[in-house]
């Protein structure tokens, strides 16, 4: 078992039963000209998440552990886009409209891709989702249960939107999540801080919060048995 220093208390997991979740590291959220910027956000605030996440991704890859990437987006005909989602945000530029990186949050557009630094590799799960939570209208739960995954190390953007929805959905389904504070980010530093505080409050009511450095040192201290690990 691997033990990571975390809040509200150490997070303990079996490498054969853990998955790294990389949520929505898409150009549309992280780069200029994408959906995030169309909403008036300063997307440079998310860039600090990339390097620590790249280090965690490398550690999981080196050990042959499960890696899952998600992308938020919609079918080109937008048949999976509720007005309740479409009609929010910038009224002059909406999901599906043409932006500098192609149609905003539409599958197949350049902006929908994951940033090159964190691009999925063959053998890793790539999951497209129409909502904010990664379990909503996807087969994520089936994939996790088929692999015997019980624990999730969570990275991604943005902390208080897709990360928060996913971690809450995971908790309701019985998965134990460690959210990495430096591998998650928000356009609003105060929302990042309060979302993390909420996860770990009340004895970890939603999950654990830790850092990439503490996770990496715990992995280095504990040689992983690669049998049963994908
Ligand atoms: C947002 C996300 N912020 N991936 N999506 O709309 O957090």
PDB file of C-alpha atoms and ligand atoms in Angstrom:
ATOM      1  CA  UNK A   1       0.000   0.000   0.000  1.00  0.00           C
ATOM      2  CA  UNK A   2       1.106   3.555  -0.724  1.00  0.00           C
ATOM      3  CA  UNK A   3       0.556   6.315   1.824  1.00  0.00           C
ATOM      4  CA  UNK A   4       0.485   9.983   0.805  1.00  0.00           C
ATOM      5  CA  UNK A   5       0.570  12.928   3.170  1.00  0.00           C
ATOM      6  CA  UNK A   6      -2.774  14.704   2.633  1.00  0.00           C
ATOM      7  CA  UNK A   7      -5.612  16.591   4.270  1.00  0.00           C
ATOM      8  CA  UNK A   8      -7.529  15.748   6.388  1.00  0.00           C
ATOM      9  CA  UNK A   9      -5.347  12.663   6.984  1.00  0.00           C
ATOM     10  CA  UNK A  10      -3.018  10.397   4.977  1.00  0.00           C
ATOM     11  CA  UNK A  11      -4.425   8.915   1.766  1.00  0.00           C
ATOM     12  CA  UNK A  12      -3.687   5.207   1.398  1.00  0.00           C
ATOM     13  CA  UNK A  13      -4.071   3.286  -1.856  1.00  0.00           C
ATOM     14  CA  UNK A  14      -3.124   0.106  -3.652  1.00  0.00           C
ATOM     15  CA  UNK A  15      -1.362   0.851  -6.966  1.00  0.00           C
ATOM     16  CA  UNK A  16      -3.374  -1.893  -8.674  1.00  0.00           C
ATOM     17  CA  UNK A  17      -6.587  -0.093  -7.752  1.00  0.00           C
ATOM     18  CA  UNK A  18      -5.764   3.519  -8.515  1.00  0.00           C
ATOM     19  CA  UNK A  19      -6.358   5.616 -11.619  1.00  0.00           C
ATOM     20  CA  UNK A  20      -5.014   9.043 -12.499  1.00  0.00           C
ATOM     21  CA  UNK A  21      -7.839  11.247 -13.739  1.00  0.00           C
ATOM     22  CA  UNK A  22      -6.795  14.202 -15.931  1.00  0.00           C
ATOM     23  CA  UNK A  23      -9.910  16.311 -16.298  1.00  0.00           C
ATOM     24  CA  UNK A  24     -10.425  18.605 -19.299  1.00  0.00           C
ATOM     25  CA  UNK A  25      -6.868  19.797 -19.892  1.00  0.00           C
ATOM     26  CA  UNK A  26      -8.160  21.091 -23.196  1.00  0.00           C
ATOM     27  CA  UNK A  27      -6.867  23.957 -25.295  1.00  0.00           C
ATOM     28  CA  UNK A  28     -10.378  25.444 -25.004  1.00  0.00           C
ATOM     29  CA  UNK A  29      -9.850  26.013 -21.272  1.00  0.00           C
ATOM     30  CA  UNK A  30      -6.098  26.574 -21.048  1.00  0.00           C
ATOM     31  CA  UNK A  31      -5.116  28.485 -24.189  1.00  0.00           C
ATOM     32  CA  UNK A  32      -5.944  31.922 -25.549  1.00  0.00           C
ATOM     33  CA  UNK A  33      -8.776  31.960 -28.100  1.00  0.00           C
ATOM     34  CA  UNK A  34     -10.717  29.106 -26.516  1.00  0.00           C
ATOM     35  CA  UNK A  35     -13.996  28.712 -24.668  1.00  0.00           C
ATOM     36  CA  UNK A  36     -12.561  29.810 -21.312  1.00  0.00           C
ATOM     37  CA  UNK A  37     -11.276  33.070 -22.733  1.00  0.00           C
ATOM     38  CA  UNK A  38     -14.565  33.649 -24.589  1.00  0.00           C
ATOM     39  CA  UNK A  39     -16.185  33.870 -21.153  1.00  0.00           C
ATOM     40  CA  UNK A  40     -13.833  36.706 -20.194  1.00  0.00           C
ATOM     41  CA  UNK A  41     -11.433  34.596 -18.129  1.00  0.00           C
ATOM     42  CA  UNK A  42      -7.679  35.018 -17.767  1.00  0.00           C
ATOM     43  CA  UNK A  43      -6.608  31.597 -19.028  1.00  0.00           C
ATOM     44  CA  UNK A  44      -2.969  32.124 -18.017  1.00  0.00           C
ATOM     45  CA  UNK A  45      -4.094  31.326 -14.465  1.00  0.00           C
ATOM     46  CA  UNK A  46      -4.418  27.646 -15.422  1.00  0.00           C
ATOM     47  CA  UNK A  47      -0.971  27.182 -16.934  1.00  0.00           C
ATOM     48  CA  UNK A  48       0.760  26.464 -13.620  1.00  0.00           C
ATOM     49  CA  UNK A  49      -1.148  23.163 -13.438  1.00  0.00           C
ATOM     50  CA  UNK A  50       0.510  21.705 -16.534  1.00  0.00           C
ATOM     51  CA  UNK A  51       4.047  21.051 -15.328  1.00  0.00           C
ATOM     52  CA  UNK A  52       3.155  19.280 -12.051  1.00  0.00           C
ATOM     53  CA  UNK A  53       0.501  17.243 -13.850  1.00  0.00           C
ATOM     54  CA  UNK A  54       3.049  16.251 -16.493  1.00  0.00           C
ATOM     55  CA  UNK A  55       5.306  14.965 -13.708  1.00  0.00           C
ATOM     56  CA  UNK A  56       2.488  12.912 -12.140  1.00  0.00           C
ATOM     57  CA  UNK A  57       1.482  11.580 -15.563  1.00  0.00           C
ATOM     58  CA  UNK A  58       5.068  10.464 -16.175  1.00  0.00           C
ATOM     59  CA  UNK A  59       5.179   8.703 -12.792  1.00  0.00           C
ATOM     60  CA  UNK A  60       1.956   6.816 -13.562  1.00  0.00           C
ATOM     61  CA  UNK A  61       3.172   5.925 -17.054  1.00  0.00           C
ATOM     62  CA  UNK A  62       6.555   4.689 -15.775  1.00  0.00           C
ATOM     63  CA  UNK A  63       4.763   2.372 -13.346  1.00  0.00           C
ATOM     64  CA  UNK A  64       2.152   1.159 -15.864  1.00  0.00           C
ATOM     65  CA  UNK A  65      -0.735   2.551 -13.770  1.00  0.00           C
ATOM     66  CA  UNK A  66      -4.140   3.435 -15.170  1.00  0.00           C
ATOM     67  CA  UNK A  67      -4.487   6.885 -16.741  1.00  0.00           C
ATOM     68  CA  UNK A  68      -7.796   8.398 -17.822  1.00  0.00           C
ATOM     69  CA  UNK A  69      -8.205  11.695 -19.678  1.00  0.00           C
ATOM     70  CA  UNK A  70     -11.515  13.494 -20.076  1.00  0.00           C
ATOM     71  CA  UNK A  71     -12.626  16.145 -22.527  1.00  0.00           C
ATOM     72  CA  UNK A  72     -15.695  18.303 -22.169  1.00  0.00           C
ATOM     73  CA  UNK A  73     -17.487  18.908 -25.460  1.00  0.00           C
ATOM     74  CA  UNK A  74     -20.388  18.288 -27.754  1.00  0.00           C
ATOM     75  CA  UNK A  75     -21.393  16.591 -30.953  1.00  0.00           C
ATOM     76  CA  UNK A  76     -20.969  18.823 -34.025  1.00  0.00           C
ATOM     77  CA  UNK A  77     -24.761  18.944 -34.461  1.00  0.00           C
ATOM     78  CA  UNK A  78     -25.088  20.024 -30.775  1.00  0.00           C
ATOM     79  CA  UNK A  79     -27.900  17.515 -30.190  1.00  0.00           C
ATOM     80  CA  UNK A  80     -26.370  16.762 -26.786  1.00  0.00           C
ATOM     81  CA  UNK A  81     -26.278  20.404 -25.657  1.00  0.00           C
ATOM     82  CA  UNK A  82     -29.057  21.533 -23.352  1.00  0.00           C
ATOM     83  CA  UNK A  83     -30.202  25.173 -23.588  1.00  0.00           C
ATOM     84  CA  UNK A  84     -29.454  25.308 -19.857  1.00  0.00           C
ATOM     85  CA  UNK A  85     -25.781  24.991 -20.759  1.00  0.00           C
ATOM     86  CA  UNK A  86     -25.742  26.768 -24.160  1.00  0.00           C
ATOM     87  CA  UNK A  87     -27.462  29.904 -22.912  1.00  0.00           C
ATOM     88  CA  UNK A  88     -24.933  30.680 -20.176  1.00  0.00           C
ATOM     89  CA  UNK A  89     -21.818  32.761 -20.483  1.00  0.00           C
ATOM     90  CA  UNK A  90     -20.981  35.142 -23.289  1.00  0.00           C
ATOM     91  CA  UNK A  91     -24.131  35.776 -25.343  1.00  0.00           C
ATOM     92  CA  UNK A  92     -22.134  36.868 -28.396  1.00  0.00           C
ATOM     93  CA  UNK A  93     -19.982  33.733 -28.561  1.00  0.00           C
ATOM     94  CA  UNK A  94     -21.526  30.458 -27.468  1.00  0.00           C
ATOM     95  CA  UNK A  95     -20.653  26.756 -27.444  1.00  0.00           C
ATOM     96  CA  UNK A  96     -20.666  25.653 -31.098  1.00  0.00           C
ATOM     97  CA  UNK A  97     -19.724  29.072 -32.461  1.00  0.00           C
ATOM     98  CA  UNK A  98     -16.578  29.501 -34.523  1.00  0.00           C
ATOM     99  CA  UNK A  99     -13.568  30.756 -32.561  1.00  0.00           C
ATOM    100  CA  UNK A 100      -9.853  31.071 -33.338  1.00  0.00           C
ATOM    101  CA  UNK A 101      -9.357  27.340 -32.512  1.00  0.00           C
ATOM    102  CA  UNK A 102     -12.472  26.139 -34.324  1.00  0.00           C
ATOM    103  CA  UNK A 103     -15.958  25.670 -32.910  1.00  0.00           C
ATOM    104  CA  UNK A 104     -16.013  26.198 -29.157  1.00  0.00           C
ATOM    105  CA  UNK A 105     -16.258  22.961 -27.132  1.00  0.00           C
ATOM    106  CA  UNK A 106     -17.154  20.895 -30.188  1.00  0.00           C
ATOM    107  CA  UNK A 107     -15.592  17.470 -30.702  1.00  0.00           C
ATOM    108  CA  UNK A 108     -13.124  17.499 -33.575  1.00  0.00           C
ATOM    109  CA  UNK A 109     -12.207  21.192 -33.176  1.00  0.00           C
ATOM    110  CA  UNK A 110      -8.592  22.078 -32.379  1.00  0.00           C
ATOM    111  CA  UNK A 111      -9.701  23.756 -29.149  1.00  0.00           C
ATOM    112  CA  UNK A 112     -11.338  20.543 -27.944  1.00  0.00           C
ATOM    113  CA  UNK A 113      -7.982  18.735 -27.977  1.00  0.00           C
ATOM    114  CA  UNK A 114      -5.936  18.166 -24.867  1.00  0.00           C
ATOM    115  CA  UNK A 115      -2.899  20.468 -24.586  1.00  0.00           C
ATOM    116  CA  UNK A 116       0.162  18.864 -26.222  1.00  0.00           C
ATOM    117  CA  UNK A 117       2.104  18.705 -22.942  1.00  0.00           C
ATOM    118  CA  UNK A 118      -0.481  16.294 -21.491  1.00  0.00           C
ATOM    119  CA  UNK A 119      -1.657  14.557 -24.663  1.00  0.00           C
ATOM    120  CA  UNK A 120      -2.948  11.007 -24.125  1.00  0.00           C
ATOM    121  CA  UNK A 121      -0.743   8.118 -25.157  1.00  0.00           C
ATOM    122  CA  UNK A 122      -1.907   4.868 -26.776  1.00  0.00           C
ATOM    123  CA  UNK A 123      -3.444   2.571 -24.165  1.00  0.00           C
ATOM    124  CA  UNK A 124      -4.745   5.414 -21.997  1.00  0.00           C
ATOM    125  CA  UNK A 125      -8.476   5.952 -21.679  1.00  0.00           C
ATOM    126  CA  UNK A 126      -9.847   9.055 -23.434  1.00  0.00           C
ATOM    127  CA  UNK A 127     -13.361   9.896 -22.411  1.00  0.00           C
ATOM    128  CA  UNK A 128     -15.614  12.505 -24.032  1.00  0.00           C
ATOM    129  CA  UNK A 129     -18.277  14.000 -21.808  1.00  0.00           C
ATOM    130  CA  UNK A 130     -21.056  16.477 -22.510  1.00  0.00           C
ATOM    131  CA  UNK A 131     -21.393  17.666 -18.927  1.00  0.00           C
ATOM    132  CA  UNK A 132     -19.268  18.926 -16.119  1.00  0.00           C
ATOM    133  CA  UNK A 133     -19.130  15.750 -14.075  1.00  0.00           C
ATOM    134  CA  UNK A 134     -17.077  12.952 -15.639  1.00  0.00           C
ATOM    135  CA  UNK A 135     -19.628  10.288 -14.677  1.00  0.00           C
ATOM    136  CA  UNK A 136     -22.622  12.024 -16.253  1.00  0.00           C
ATOM    137  CA  UNK A 137     -23.580  10.430 -19.627  1.00  0.00           C
ATOM    138  CA  UNK A 138     -20.279   8.512 -19.886  1.00  0.00           C
ATOM    139  CA  UNK A 139     -19.082   4.957 -19.240  1.00  0.00           C
ATOM    140  CA  UNK A 140     -16.459   6.056 -16.703  1.00  0.00           C
ATOM    141  CA  UNK A 141     -17.969   4.059 -13.842  1.00  0.00           C
ATOM    142  CA  UNK A 142     -18.067   0.903 -15.980  1.00  0.00           C
ATOM    143  CA  UNK A 143     -14.430   1.378 -17.009  1.00  0.00           C
ATOM    144  CA  UNK A 144     -13.305   1.899 -13.412  1.00  0.00           C
ATOM    145  CA  UNK A 145     -15.251  -1.070 -12.058  1.00  0.00           C
ATOM    146  CA  UNK A 146     -14.062  -3.340 -14.890  1.00  0.00           C
ATOM    147  CA  UNK A 147     -10.481  -2.591 -13.813  1.00  0.00           C
ATOM    148  CA  UNK A 148     -11.181  -2.909 -10.103  1.00  0.00           C
ATOM    149  CA  UNK A 149     -10.314   0.742  -9.518  1.00  0.00           C
ATOM    150  CA  UNK A 150     -11.346   2.076  -6.117  1.00  0.00           C
ATOM    151  CA  UNK A 151      -9.101   5.146  -5.772  1.00  0.00           C
ATOM    152  CA  UNK A 152      -8.741   8.218  -7.990  1.00  0.00           C
ATOM    153  CA  UNK A 153      -5.889  10.710  -8.092  1.00  0.00           C
ATOM    154  CA  UNK A 154      -7.540  13.787  -9.542  1.00  0.00           C
ATOM    155  CA  UNK A 155      -5.981  16.560 -11.639  1.00  0.00           C
ATOM    156  CA  UNK A 156      -7.649  18.987 -14.008  1.00  0.00           C
ATOM    157  CA  UNK A 157      -9.420  22.219 -14.712  1.00  0.00           C
ATOM    158  CA  UNK A 158     -11.346  23.907 -13.423  1.00  0.00           C
ATOM    159  CA  UNK A 159     -11.306  23.101  -9.732  1.00  0.00           C
ATOM    160  CA  UNK A 160     -14.737  24.383  -8.823  1.00  0.00           C
ATOM    161  CA  UNK A 161     -16.525  23.239 -12.001  1.00  0.00           C
ATOM    162  CA  UNK A 162     -15.595  19.943 -13.685  1.00  0.00           C
ATOM    163  CA  UNK A 163     -13.182  18.760 -10.991  1.00  0.00           C
ATOM    164  CA  UNK A 164     -15.630  19.488  -8.201  1.00  0.00           C
ATOM    165  CA  UNK A 165     -18.577  17.837  -9.998  1.00  0.00           C
ATOM    166  CA  UNK A 166     -16.485  14.763 -10.748  1.00  0.00           C
ATOM    167  CA  UNK A 167     -15.122  14.347  -7.234  1.00  0.00           C
ATOM    168  CA  UNK A 168     -18.591  14.631  -5.738  1.00  0.00           C
ATOM    169  CA  UNK A 169     -19.995  12.130  -8.242  1.00  0.00           C
ATOM    170  CA  UNK A 170     -17.087   9.808  -7.450  1.00  0.00           C
ATOM    171  CA  UNK A 171     -17.738  10.000  -3.726  1.00  0.00           C
ATOM    172  CA  UNK A 172     -21.417   9.120  -4.224  1.00  0.00           C
ATOM    173  CA  UNK A 173     -20.300   6.042  -6.179  1.00  0.00           C
ATOM    174  CA  UNK A 174     -17.888   4.886  -3.485  1.00  0.00           C
ATOM    175  CA  UNK A 175     -14.578   5.970  -5.047  1.00  0.00           C
ATOM    176  CA  UNK A 176     -11.909   7.564  -2.823  1.00  0.00           C
ATOM    177  CA  UNK A 177     -10.400  10.685  -4.415  1.00  0.00           C
ATOM    178  CA  UNK A 178      -7.132  12.486  -3.745  1.00  0.00           C
ATOM    179  CA  UNK A 179      -7.288  15.916  -5.397  1.00  0.00           C
ATOM    180  CA  UNK A 180      -3.875  17.420  -6.144  1.00  0.00           C
ATOM    181  CA  UNK A 181      -3.926  21.115  -5.285  1.00  0.00           C
ATOM    182  CA  UNK A 182      -1.137  22.139  -7.679  1.00  0.00           C
ATOM    183  CA  UNK A 183      -2.477  19.984 -10.542  1.00  0.00           C
ATOM    184  CA  UNK A 184      -5.918  21.592 -10.402  1.00  0.00           C
ATOM    185  CA  UNK A 185      -6.653  25.205 -11.211  1.00  0.00           C
ATOM    186  CA  UNK A 186      -9.275  27.853 -11.627  1.00  0.00           C
ATOM    187  CA  UNK A 187      -9.672  31.243 -13.263  1.00  0.00           C
ATOM    188  CA  UNK A 188     -10.691  32.363  -9.752  1.00  0.00           C
ATOM    189  CA  UNK A 189      -8.036  31.671  -7.083  1.00  0.00           C
ATOM    190  CA  UNK A 190     -10.627  32.094  -4.333  1.00  0.00           C
ATOM    191  CA  UNK A 191     -12.856  29.399  -5.877  1.00  0.00           C
ATOM    192  CA  UNK A 192      -9.872  27.047  -6.194  1.00  0.00           C
ATOM    193  CA  UNK A 193      -9.048  27.514  -2.520  1.00  0.00           C
ATOM    194  CA  UNK A 194     -12.612  27.116  -1.315  1.00  0.00           C
ATOM    195  CA  UNK A 195     -13.354  24.065  -3.471  1.00  0.00           C
ATOM    196  CA  UNK A 196     -10.249  22.332  -2.092  1.00  0.00           C
ATOM    197  CA  UNK A 197     -11.186  23.324   1.445  1.00  0.00           C
ATOM    198  CA  UNK A 198     -14.696  21.895   0.937  1.00  0.00           C
ATOM    199  CA  UNK A 199     -13.384  18.528  -0.284  1.00  0.00           C
ATOM    200  CA  UNK A 200     -11.268  17.932   2.785  1.00  0.00           C
ATOM    201  CA  UNK A 201     -13.506  19.591   5.403  1.00  0.00           C
ATOM    202  CA  UNK A 202     -15.602  17.627   7.875  1.00  0.00           C
ATOM    203  CA  UNK A 203     -13.157  14.732   7.993  1.00  0.00           C
ATOM    204  CA  UNK A 204     -12.831  14.540   4.185  1.00  0.00           C
ATOM    205  CA  UNK A 205     -16.515  14.659   3.389  1.00  0.00           C
ATOM    206  CA  UNK A 206     -15.791  14.542  -0.349  1.00  0.00           C
ATOM    207  CA  UNK A 207     -12.175  13.362  -0.437  1.00  0.00           C
ATOM    208  CA  UNK A 208      -8.551  14.167   0.297  1.00  0.00           C
ATOM    209  CA  UNK A 209      -6.375  17.090  -0.827  1.00  0.00           C
ATOM    210  CA  UNK A 210      -2.634  16.752  -1.343  1.00  0.00           C
ATOM    211  CA  UNK A 211       0.237  17.922  -3.527  1.00  0.00           C
ATOM    212  CA  UNK A 212       2.029  16.380  -6.477  1.00  0.00           C
ATOM    213  CA  UNK A 213       5.319  16.498  -4.530  1.00  0.00           C
ATOM    214  CA  UNK A 214       3.895  14.409  -1.690  1.00  0.00           C
ATOM    215  CA  UNK A 215       2.312  11.931  -4.121  1.00  0.00           C
ATOM    216  CA  UNK A 216       5.556  11.572  -6.099  1.00  0.00           C
ATOM    217  CA  UNK A 217       7.652  11.042  -2.993  1.00  0.00           C
ATOM    218  CA  UNK A 218       5.194   8.416  -1.750  1.00  0.00           C
ATOM    219  CA  UNK A 219       5.404   6.617  -5.114  1.00  0.00           C
ATOM    220  CA  UNK A 220       9.198   6.769  -5.010  1.00  0.00           C
ATOM    221  CA  UNK A 221       9.245   5.285  -1.509  1.00  0.00           C
ATOM    222  CA  UNK A 222       6.997   2.346  -2.500  1.00  0.00           C
ATOM    223  CA  UNK A 223       8.100   0.118  -5.364  1.00  0.00           C
ATOM    224  CA  UNK A 224       4.976  -0.722  -7.354  1.00  0.00           C
ATOM    225  CA  UNK A 225       4.224  -4.374  -8.155  1.00  0.00           C
ATOM    226  CA  UNK A 226       3.275  -4.187 -11.807  1.00  0.00           C
ATOM    227  CA  UNK A 227       1.330  -7.455 -11.958  1.00  0.00           C
ATOM    228  CA  UNK A 228      -2.395  -6.649 -12.092  1.00  0.00           C
ATOM    229  CA  UNK A 229      -1.551  -3.055 -12.896  1.00  0.00           C
ATOM    230  CA  UNK A 230      -2.486  -1.561 -16.262  1.00  0.00           C
TER     231      UNK A 230
HETATM  232  C1  LIG B   1     -15.954  24.658 -17.258  1.00  0.00           C
HETATM  233  C2  LIG B   1     -14.605  22.708 -16.784  1.00  0.00           C
HETATM  234  N1  LIG B   1     -15.292  25.425 -16.405  1.00  0.00           N
HETATM  235  N2  LIG B   1     -13.925  21.757 -17.406  1.00  0.00           N
HETATM  236  N3  LIG B   1     -15.548  23.384 -17.494  1.00  0.00           N
HETATM  237  O1  LIG B   1     -16.895  25.115 -17.860  1.00  0.00           O
HETATM  238  O2  LIG B   1     -14.389  22.990 -15.630  1.00  0.00           O
END
